[in-house]
mmCIF file of C-alpha atoms and ligand atoms in Angstrom:
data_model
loop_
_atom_site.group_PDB
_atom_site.id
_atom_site.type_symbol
_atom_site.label_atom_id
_atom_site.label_comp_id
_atom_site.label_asym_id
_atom_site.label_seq_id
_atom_site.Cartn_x
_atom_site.Cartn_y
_atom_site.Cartn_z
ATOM 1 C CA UNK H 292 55.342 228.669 150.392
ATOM 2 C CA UNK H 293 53.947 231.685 148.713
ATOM 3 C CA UNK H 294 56.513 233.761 146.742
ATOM 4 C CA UNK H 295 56.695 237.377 145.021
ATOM 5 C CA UNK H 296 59.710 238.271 142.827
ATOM 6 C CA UNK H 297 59.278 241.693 141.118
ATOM 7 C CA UNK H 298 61.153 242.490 138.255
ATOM 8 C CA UNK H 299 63.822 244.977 137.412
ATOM 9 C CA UNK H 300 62.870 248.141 139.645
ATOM 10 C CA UNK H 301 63.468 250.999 137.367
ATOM 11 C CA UNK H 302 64.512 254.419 138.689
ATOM 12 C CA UNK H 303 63.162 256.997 141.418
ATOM 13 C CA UNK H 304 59.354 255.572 139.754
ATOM 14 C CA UNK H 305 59.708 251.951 140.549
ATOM 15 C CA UNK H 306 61.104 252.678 144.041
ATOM 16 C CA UNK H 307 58.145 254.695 145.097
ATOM 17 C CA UNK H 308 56.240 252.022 143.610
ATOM 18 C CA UNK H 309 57.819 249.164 145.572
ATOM 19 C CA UNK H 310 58.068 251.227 148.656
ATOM 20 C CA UNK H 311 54.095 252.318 148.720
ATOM 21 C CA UNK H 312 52.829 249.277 147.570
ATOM 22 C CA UNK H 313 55.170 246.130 148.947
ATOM 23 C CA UNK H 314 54.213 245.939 152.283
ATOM 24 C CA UNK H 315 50.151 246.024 151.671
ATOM 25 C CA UNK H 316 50.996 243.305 149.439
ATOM 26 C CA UNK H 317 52.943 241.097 151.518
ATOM 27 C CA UNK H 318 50.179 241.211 153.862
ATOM 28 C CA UNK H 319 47.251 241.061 151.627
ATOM 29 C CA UNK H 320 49.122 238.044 149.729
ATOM 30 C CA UNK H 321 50.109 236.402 153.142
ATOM 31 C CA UNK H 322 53.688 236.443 151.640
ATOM 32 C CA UNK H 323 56.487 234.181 152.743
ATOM 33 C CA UNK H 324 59.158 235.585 150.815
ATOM 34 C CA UNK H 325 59.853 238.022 148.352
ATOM 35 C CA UNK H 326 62.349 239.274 145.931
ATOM 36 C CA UNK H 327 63.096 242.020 144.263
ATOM 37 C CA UNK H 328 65.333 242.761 141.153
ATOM 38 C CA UNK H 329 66.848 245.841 141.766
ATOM 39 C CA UNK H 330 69.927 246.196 139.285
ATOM 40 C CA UNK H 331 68.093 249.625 137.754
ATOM 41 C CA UNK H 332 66.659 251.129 141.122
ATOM 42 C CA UNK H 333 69.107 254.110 140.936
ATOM 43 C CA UNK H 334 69.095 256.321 137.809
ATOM 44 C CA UNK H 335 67.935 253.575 135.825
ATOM 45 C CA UNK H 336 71.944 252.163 136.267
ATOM 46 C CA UNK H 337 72.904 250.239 139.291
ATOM 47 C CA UNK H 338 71.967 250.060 142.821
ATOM 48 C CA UNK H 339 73.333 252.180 145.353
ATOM 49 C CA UNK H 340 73.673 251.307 149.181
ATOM 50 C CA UNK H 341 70.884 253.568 149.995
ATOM 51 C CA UNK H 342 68.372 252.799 147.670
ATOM 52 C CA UNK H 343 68.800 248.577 148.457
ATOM 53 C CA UNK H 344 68.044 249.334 151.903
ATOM 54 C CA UNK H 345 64.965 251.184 151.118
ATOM 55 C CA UNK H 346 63.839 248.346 149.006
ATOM 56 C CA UNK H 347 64.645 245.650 152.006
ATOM 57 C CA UNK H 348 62.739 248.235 153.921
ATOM 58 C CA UNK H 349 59.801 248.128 152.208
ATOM 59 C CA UNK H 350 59.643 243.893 152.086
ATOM 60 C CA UNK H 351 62.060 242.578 149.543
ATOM 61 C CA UNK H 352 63.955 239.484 151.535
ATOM 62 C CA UNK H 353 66.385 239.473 148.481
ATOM 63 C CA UNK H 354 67.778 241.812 146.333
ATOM 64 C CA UNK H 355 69.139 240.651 142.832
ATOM 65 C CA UNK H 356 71.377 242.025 140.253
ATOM 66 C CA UNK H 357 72.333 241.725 136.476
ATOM 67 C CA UNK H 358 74.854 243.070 134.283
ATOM 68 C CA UNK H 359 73.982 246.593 135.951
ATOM 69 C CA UNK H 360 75.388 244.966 139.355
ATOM 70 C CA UNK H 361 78.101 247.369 140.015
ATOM 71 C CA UNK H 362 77.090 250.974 138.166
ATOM 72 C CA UNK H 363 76.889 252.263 141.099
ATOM 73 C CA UNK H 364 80.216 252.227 143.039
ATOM 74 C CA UNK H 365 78.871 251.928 146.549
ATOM 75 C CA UNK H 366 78.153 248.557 145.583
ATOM 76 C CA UNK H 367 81.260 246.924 145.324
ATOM 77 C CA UNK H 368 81.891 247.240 149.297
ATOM 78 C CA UNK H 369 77.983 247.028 150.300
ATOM 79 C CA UNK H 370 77.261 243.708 148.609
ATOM 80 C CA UNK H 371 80.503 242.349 150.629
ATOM 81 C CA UNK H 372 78.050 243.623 154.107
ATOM 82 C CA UNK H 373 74.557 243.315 153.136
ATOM 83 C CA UNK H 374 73.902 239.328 152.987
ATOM 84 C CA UNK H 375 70.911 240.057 151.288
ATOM 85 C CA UNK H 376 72.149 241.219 148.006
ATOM 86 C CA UNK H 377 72.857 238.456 145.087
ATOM 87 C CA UNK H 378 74.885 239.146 142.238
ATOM 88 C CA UNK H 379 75.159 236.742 139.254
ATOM 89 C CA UNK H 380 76.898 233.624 139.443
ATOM 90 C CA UNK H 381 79.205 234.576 136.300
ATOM 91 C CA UNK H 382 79.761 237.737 136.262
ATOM 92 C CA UNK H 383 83.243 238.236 136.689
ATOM 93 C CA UNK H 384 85.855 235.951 138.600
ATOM 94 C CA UNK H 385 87.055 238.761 140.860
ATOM 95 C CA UNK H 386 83.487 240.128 141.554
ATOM 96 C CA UNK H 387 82.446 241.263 144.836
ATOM 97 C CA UNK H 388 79.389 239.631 146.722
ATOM 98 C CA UNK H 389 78.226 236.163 146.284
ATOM 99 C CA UNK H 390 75.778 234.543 143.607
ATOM 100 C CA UNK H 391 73.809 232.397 145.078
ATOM 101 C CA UNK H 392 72.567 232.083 148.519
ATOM 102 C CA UNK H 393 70.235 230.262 150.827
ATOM 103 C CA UNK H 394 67.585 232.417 153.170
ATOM 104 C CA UNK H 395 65.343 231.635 156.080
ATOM 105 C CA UNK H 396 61.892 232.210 155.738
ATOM 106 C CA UNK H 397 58.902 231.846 158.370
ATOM 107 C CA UNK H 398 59.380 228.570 160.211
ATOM 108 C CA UNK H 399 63.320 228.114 159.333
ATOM 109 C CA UNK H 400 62.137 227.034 155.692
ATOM 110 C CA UNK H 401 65.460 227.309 153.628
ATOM 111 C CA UNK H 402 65.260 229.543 150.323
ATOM 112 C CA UNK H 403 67.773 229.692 147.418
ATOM 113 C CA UNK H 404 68.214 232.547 145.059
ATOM 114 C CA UNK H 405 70.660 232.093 142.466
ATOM 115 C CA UNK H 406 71.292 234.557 139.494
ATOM 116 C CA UNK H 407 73.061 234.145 136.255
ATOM 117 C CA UNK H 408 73.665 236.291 132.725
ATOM 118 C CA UNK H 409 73.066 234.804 129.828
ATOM 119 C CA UNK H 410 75.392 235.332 126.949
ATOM 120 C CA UNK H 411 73.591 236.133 123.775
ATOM 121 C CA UNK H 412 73.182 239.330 122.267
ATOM 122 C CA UNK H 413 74.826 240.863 125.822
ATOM 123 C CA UNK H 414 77.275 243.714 125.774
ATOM 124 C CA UNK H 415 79.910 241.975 127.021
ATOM 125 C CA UNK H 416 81.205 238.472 127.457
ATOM 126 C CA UNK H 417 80.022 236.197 130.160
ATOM 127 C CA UNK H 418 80.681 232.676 131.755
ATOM 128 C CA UNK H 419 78.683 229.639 130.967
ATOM 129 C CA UNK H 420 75.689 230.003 132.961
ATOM 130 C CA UNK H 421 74.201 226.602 133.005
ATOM 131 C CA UNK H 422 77.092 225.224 134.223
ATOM 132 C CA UNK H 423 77.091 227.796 137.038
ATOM 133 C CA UNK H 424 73.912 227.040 137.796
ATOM 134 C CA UNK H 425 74.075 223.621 137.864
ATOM 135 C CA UNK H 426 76.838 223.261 140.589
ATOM 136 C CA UNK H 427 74.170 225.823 142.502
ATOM 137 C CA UNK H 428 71.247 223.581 142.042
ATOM 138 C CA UNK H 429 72.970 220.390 142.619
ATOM 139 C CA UNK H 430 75.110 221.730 145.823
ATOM 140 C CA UNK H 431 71.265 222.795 147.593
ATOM 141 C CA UNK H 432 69.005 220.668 146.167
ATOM 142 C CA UNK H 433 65.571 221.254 146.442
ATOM 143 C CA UNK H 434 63.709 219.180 148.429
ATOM 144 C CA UNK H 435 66.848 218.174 150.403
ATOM 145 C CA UNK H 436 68.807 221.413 151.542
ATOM 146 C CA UNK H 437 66.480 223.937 150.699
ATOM 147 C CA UNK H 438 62.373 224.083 150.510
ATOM 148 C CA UNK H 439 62.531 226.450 147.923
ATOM 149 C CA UNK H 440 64.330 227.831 144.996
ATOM 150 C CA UNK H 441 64.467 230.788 142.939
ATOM 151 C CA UNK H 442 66.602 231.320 139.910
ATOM 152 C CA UNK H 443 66.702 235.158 137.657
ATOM 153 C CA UNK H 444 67.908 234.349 134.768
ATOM 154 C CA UNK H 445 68.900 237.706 133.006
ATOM 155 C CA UNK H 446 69.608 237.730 129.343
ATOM 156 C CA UNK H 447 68.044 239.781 126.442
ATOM 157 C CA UNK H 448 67.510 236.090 124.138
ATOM 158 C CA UNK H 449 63.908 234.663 124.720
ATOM 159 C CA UNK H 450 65.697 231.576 123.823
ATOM 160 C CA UNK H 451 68.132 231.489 126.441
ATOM 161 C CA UNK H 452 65.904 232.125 128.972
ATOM 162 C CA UNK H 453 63.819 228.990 127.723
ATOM 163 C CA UNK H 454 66.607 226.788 127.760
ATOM 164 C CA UNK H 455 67.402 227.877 131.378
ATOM 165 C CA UNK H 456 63.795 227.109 132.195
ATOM 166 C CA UNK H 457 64.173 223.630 131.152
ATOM 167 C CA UNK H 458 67.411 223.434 132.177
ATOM 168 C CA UNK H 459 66.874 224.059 135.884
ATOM 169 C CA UNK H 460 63.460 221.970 135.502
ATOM 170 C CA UNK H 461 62.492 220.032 138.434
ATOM 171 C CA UNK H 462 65.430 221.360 140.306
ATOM 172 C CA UNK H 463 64.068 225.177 141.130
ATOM 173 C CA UNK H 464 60.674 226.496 142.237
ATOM 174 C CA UNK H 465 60.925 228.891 139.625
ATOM 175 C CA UNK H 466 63.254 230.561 137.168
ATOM 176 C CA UNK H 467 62.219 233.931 135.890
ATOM 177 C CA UNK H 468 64.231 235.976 133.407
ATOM 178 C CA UNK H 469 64.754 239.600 134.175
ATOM 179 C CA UNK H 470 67.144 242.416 132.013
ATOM 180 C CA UNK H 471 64.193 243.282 129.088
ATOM 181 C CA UNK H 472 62.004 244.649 131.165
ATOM 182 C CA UNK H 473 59.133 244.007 129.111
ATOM 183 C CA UNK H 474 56.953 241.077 131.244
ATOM 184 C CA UNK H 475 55.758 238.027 128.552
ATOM 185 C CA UNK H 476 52.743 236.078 128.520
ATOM 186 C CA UNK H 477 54.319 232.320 129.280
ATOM 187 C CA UNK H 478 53.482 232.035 132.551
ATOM 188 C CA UNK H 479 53.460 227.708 133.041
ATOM 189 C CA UNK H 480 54.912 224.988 135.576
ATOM 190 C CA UNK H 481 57.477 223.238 133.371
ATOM 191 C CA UNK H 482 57.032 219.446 133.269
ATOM 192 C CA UNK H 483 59.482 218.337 135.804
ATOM 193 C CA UNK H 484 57.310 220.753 138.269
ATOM 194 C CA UNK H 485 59.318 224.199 137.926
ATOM 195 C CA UNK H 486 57.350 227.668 137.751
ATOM 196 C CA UNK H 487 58.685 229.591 134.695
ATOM 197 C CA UNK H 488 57.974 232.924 133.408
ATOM 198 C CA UNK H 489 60.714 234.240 130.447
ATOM 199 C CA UNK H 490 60.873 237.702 131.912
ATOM 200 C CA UNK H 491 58.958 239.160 134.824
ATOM 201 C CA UNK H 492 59.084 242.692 133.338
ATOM 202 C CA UNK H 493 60.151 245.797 134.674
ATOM 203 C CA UNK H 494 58.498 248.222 137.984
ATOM 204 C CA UNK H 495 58.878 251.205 136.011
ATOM 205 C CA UNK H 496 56.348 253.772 134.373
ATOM 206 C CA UNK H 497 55.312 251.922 130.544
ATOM 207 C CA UNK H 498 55.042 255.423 129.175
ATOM 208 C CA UNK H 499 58.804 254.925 128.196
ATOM 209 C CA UNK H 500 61.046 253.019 126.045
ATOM 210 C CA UNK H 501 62.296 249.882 128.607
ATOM 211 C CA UNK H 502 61.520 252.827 131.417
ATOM 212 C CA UNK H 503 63.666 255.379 130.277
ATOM 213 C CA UNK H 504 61.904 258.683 129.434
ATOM 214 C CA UNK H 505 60.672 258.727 125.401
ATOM 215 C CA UNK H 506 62.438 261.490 124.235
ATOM 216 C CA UNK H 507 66.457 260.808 124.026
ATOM 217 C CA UNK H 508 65.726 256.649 123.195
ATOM 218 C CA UNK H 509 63.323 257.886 120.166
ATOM 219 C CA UNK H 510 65.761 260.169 118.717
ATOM 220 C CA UNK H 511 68.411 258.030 118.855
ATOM 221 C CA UNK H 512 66.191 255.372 117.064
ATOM 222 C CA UNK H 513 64.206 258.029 114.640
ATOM 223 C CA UNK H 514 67.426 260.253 113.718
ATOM 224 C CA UNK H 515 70.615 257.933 114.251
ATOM 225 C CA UNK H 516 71.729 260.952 116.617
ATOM 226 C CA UNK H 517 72.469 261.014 120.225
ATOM 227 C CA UNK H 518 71.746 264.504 121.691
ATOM 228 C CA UNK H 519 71.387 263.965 125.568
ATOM 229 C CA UNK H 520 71.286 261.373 128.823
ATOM 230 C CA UNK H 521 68.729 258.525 129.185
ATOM 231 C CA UNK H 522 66.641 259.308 132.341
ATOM 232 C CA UNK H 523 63.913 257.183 133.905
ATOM 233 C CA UNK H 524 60.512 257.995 133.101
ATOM 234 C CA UNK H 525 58.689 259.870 136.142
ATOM 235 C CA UNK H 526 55.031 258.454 135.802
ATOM 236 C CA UNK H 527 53.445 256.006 138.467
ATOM 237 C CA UNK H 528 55.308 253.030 138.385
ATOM 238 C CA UNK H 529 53.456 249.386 137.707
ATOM 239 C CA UNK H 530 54.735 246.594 139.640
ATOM 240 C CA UNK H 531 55.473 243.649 137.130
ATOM 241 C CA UNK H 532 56.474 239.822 138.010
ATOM 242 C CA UNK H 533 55.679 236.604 139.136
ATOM 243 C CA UNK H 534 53.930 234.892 141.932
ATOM 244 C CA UNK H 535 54.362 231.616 142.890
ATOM 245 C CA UNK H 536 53.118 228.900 145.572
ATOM 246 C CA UNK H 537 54.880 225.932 146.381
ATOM 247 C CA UNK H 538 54.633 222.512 147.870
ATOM 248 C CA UNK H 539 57.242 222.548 151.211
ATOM 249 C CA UNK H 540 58.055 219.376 150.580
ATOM 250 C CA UNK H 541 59.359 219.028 147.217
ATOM 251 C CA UNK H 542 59.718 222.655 146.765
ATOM 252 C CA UNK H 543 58.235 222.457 143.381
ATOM 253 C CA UNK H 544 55.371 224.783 142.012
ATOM 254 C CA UNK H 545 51.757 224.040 142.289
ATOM 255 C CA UNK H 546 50.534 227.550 141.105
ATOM 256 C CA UNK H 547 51.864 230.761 139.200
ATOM 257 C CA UNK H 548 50.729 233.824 138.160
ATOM 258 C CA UNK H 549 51.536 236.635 136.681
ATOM 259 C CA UNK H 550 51.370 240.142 138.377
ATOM 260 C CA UNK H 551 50.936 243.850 137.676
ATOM 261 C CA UNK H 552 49.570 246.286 140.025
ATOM 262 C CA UNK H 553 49.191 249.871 139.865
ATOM 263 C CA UNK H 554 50.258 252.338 136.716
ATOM 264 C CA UNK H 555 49.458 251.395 132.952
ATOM 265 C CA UNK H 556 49.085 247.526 132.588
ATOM 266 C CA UNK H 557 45.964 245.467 133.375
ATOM 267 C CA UNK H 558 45.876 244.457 136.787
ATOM 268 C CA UNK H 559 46.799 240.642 137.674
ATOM 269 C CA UNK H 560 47.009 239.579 140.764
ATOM 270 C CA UNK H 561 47.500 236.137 142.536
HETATM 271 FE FE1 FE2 X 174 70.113 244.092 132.798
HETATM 272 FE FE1 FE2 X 175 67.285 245.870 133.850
#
């Protein structure tokens, strides 16, 4: 199976981005499924009902989340009717929606995606999410119940992400961190046969601090002194994240590479 995930779509920029350049790409890629983290797509906080179905529109199969899930109020009661949304795993035990769930792709292949927070350095408190994740992985496991699996990880700690690599090793297609929005360099398949990447980075403009616009984060940083909103940067958008092909019948990685198309970064593609 040949798989796209795109990270964190920042603001009005990384729509337009997704939206104009998503479907050449599924074609041009011969995609078989793709997803899309879209916990920043509106205002650089949250997802609103409108702007996930303008990313499904323009070829995500799967929307994802993060601690930005529900910024955006219209969330709460979409996530509960649009099967295509996944929040994480542990983010709180009332929580609308549902994180983790299994897709069809071309030819009834079965798809997990599964999403969890990490806990260090985050804002607030979350669950343990290995041991989410491991009920996920073991309850649809690859190879078995589903042909592929995808798992975004989204923490700020490197660290954590690594451990949730190897953790889920041999057990997911791929496990990508997300939330940083700045892509690393670590693209590998993990021992056990897992594609890993520690975070897919952001489609945003990266004329920006983390895709906000400069001006309001470098004050802040340069003078101590908050003086007005953080708004996403305008500029063309680069899409940033992970590609991935995998063997049907284990479900585990035989290639992955890192992408970026259009805007400021060097282009990669598969
Ligand atoms: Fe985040
Ligand atoms: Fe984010």
């Amino acid at each position: 199976m040949k798989l796209l995930f795109l990270g964190d779509v920042m603001g009005r920029a990384g729509r337009a981005a997704v939206t104009r350049r998503l479907p050449g790409l599924r074609s041009d890629w011969g995609l078989d499924f793709v997803v899309v983290n879209g916990e920043n797509a509106t205002s650089g906080a949250g997802l609103s009902a409108a702007h996930a179905k303008a990313l499904l529109e323009a070829g995500a199969d799967c929307l994802t989340l993060g601690d930005h899930a529900f910024d955006q109020k219209d969330m709460m009661a979409f996530i509960e009717q649009e099967p295509r949304i996944v929040r994480p795993l542990n983010y709180a035990k009332g929580a609308p929606g549902k994180g983790a769930r299994v897709f069809t792709a071309p030819g009834g292949r079965k798809v997990l995606v599964a999403q969890a927070l990490g806990q260090v350095f985050m804002k607030r408190p979350f669950d343990d999410p290995f041991s989410a994740l491991d009920a996920v992985l073991k309850a649809q496991p690859l190879g078995g119940a589903v042909q592929a699996a995808v798992v975004d990880f989204h923490c700020e700690a490197t660290s954590e992400k690594m451990a949730a690599g190897h953790w889920c090793d041999g057990r997911a297609s791929l496990v990508v961190g997300t939330h940083t929005h700045v892509p690393t360099g670590d693209a590998q398949i993990l021992r056990g046969g897992t594609a890993y990447l520690t975070d897919a980075g952001m489609c945003g403009d990266y004329d920006s601090v983390i895709g906000m616009d400069k001006a309001e984060p470098m004050r802040r940083f340069v003078t101590g002194m908050p003086k007005g909103r953080f708004e996403p940067a305008a500029g063309e958008a680069t899409l940033s994240g992970v590609y991935v092909e995998t063997d049907d019948r284990t479900g585990l990685a035989t290639r992955v590479r890192m992408i970026r198309v259009g805007g400021r970064l060097e282009e990669a593609t598969p």
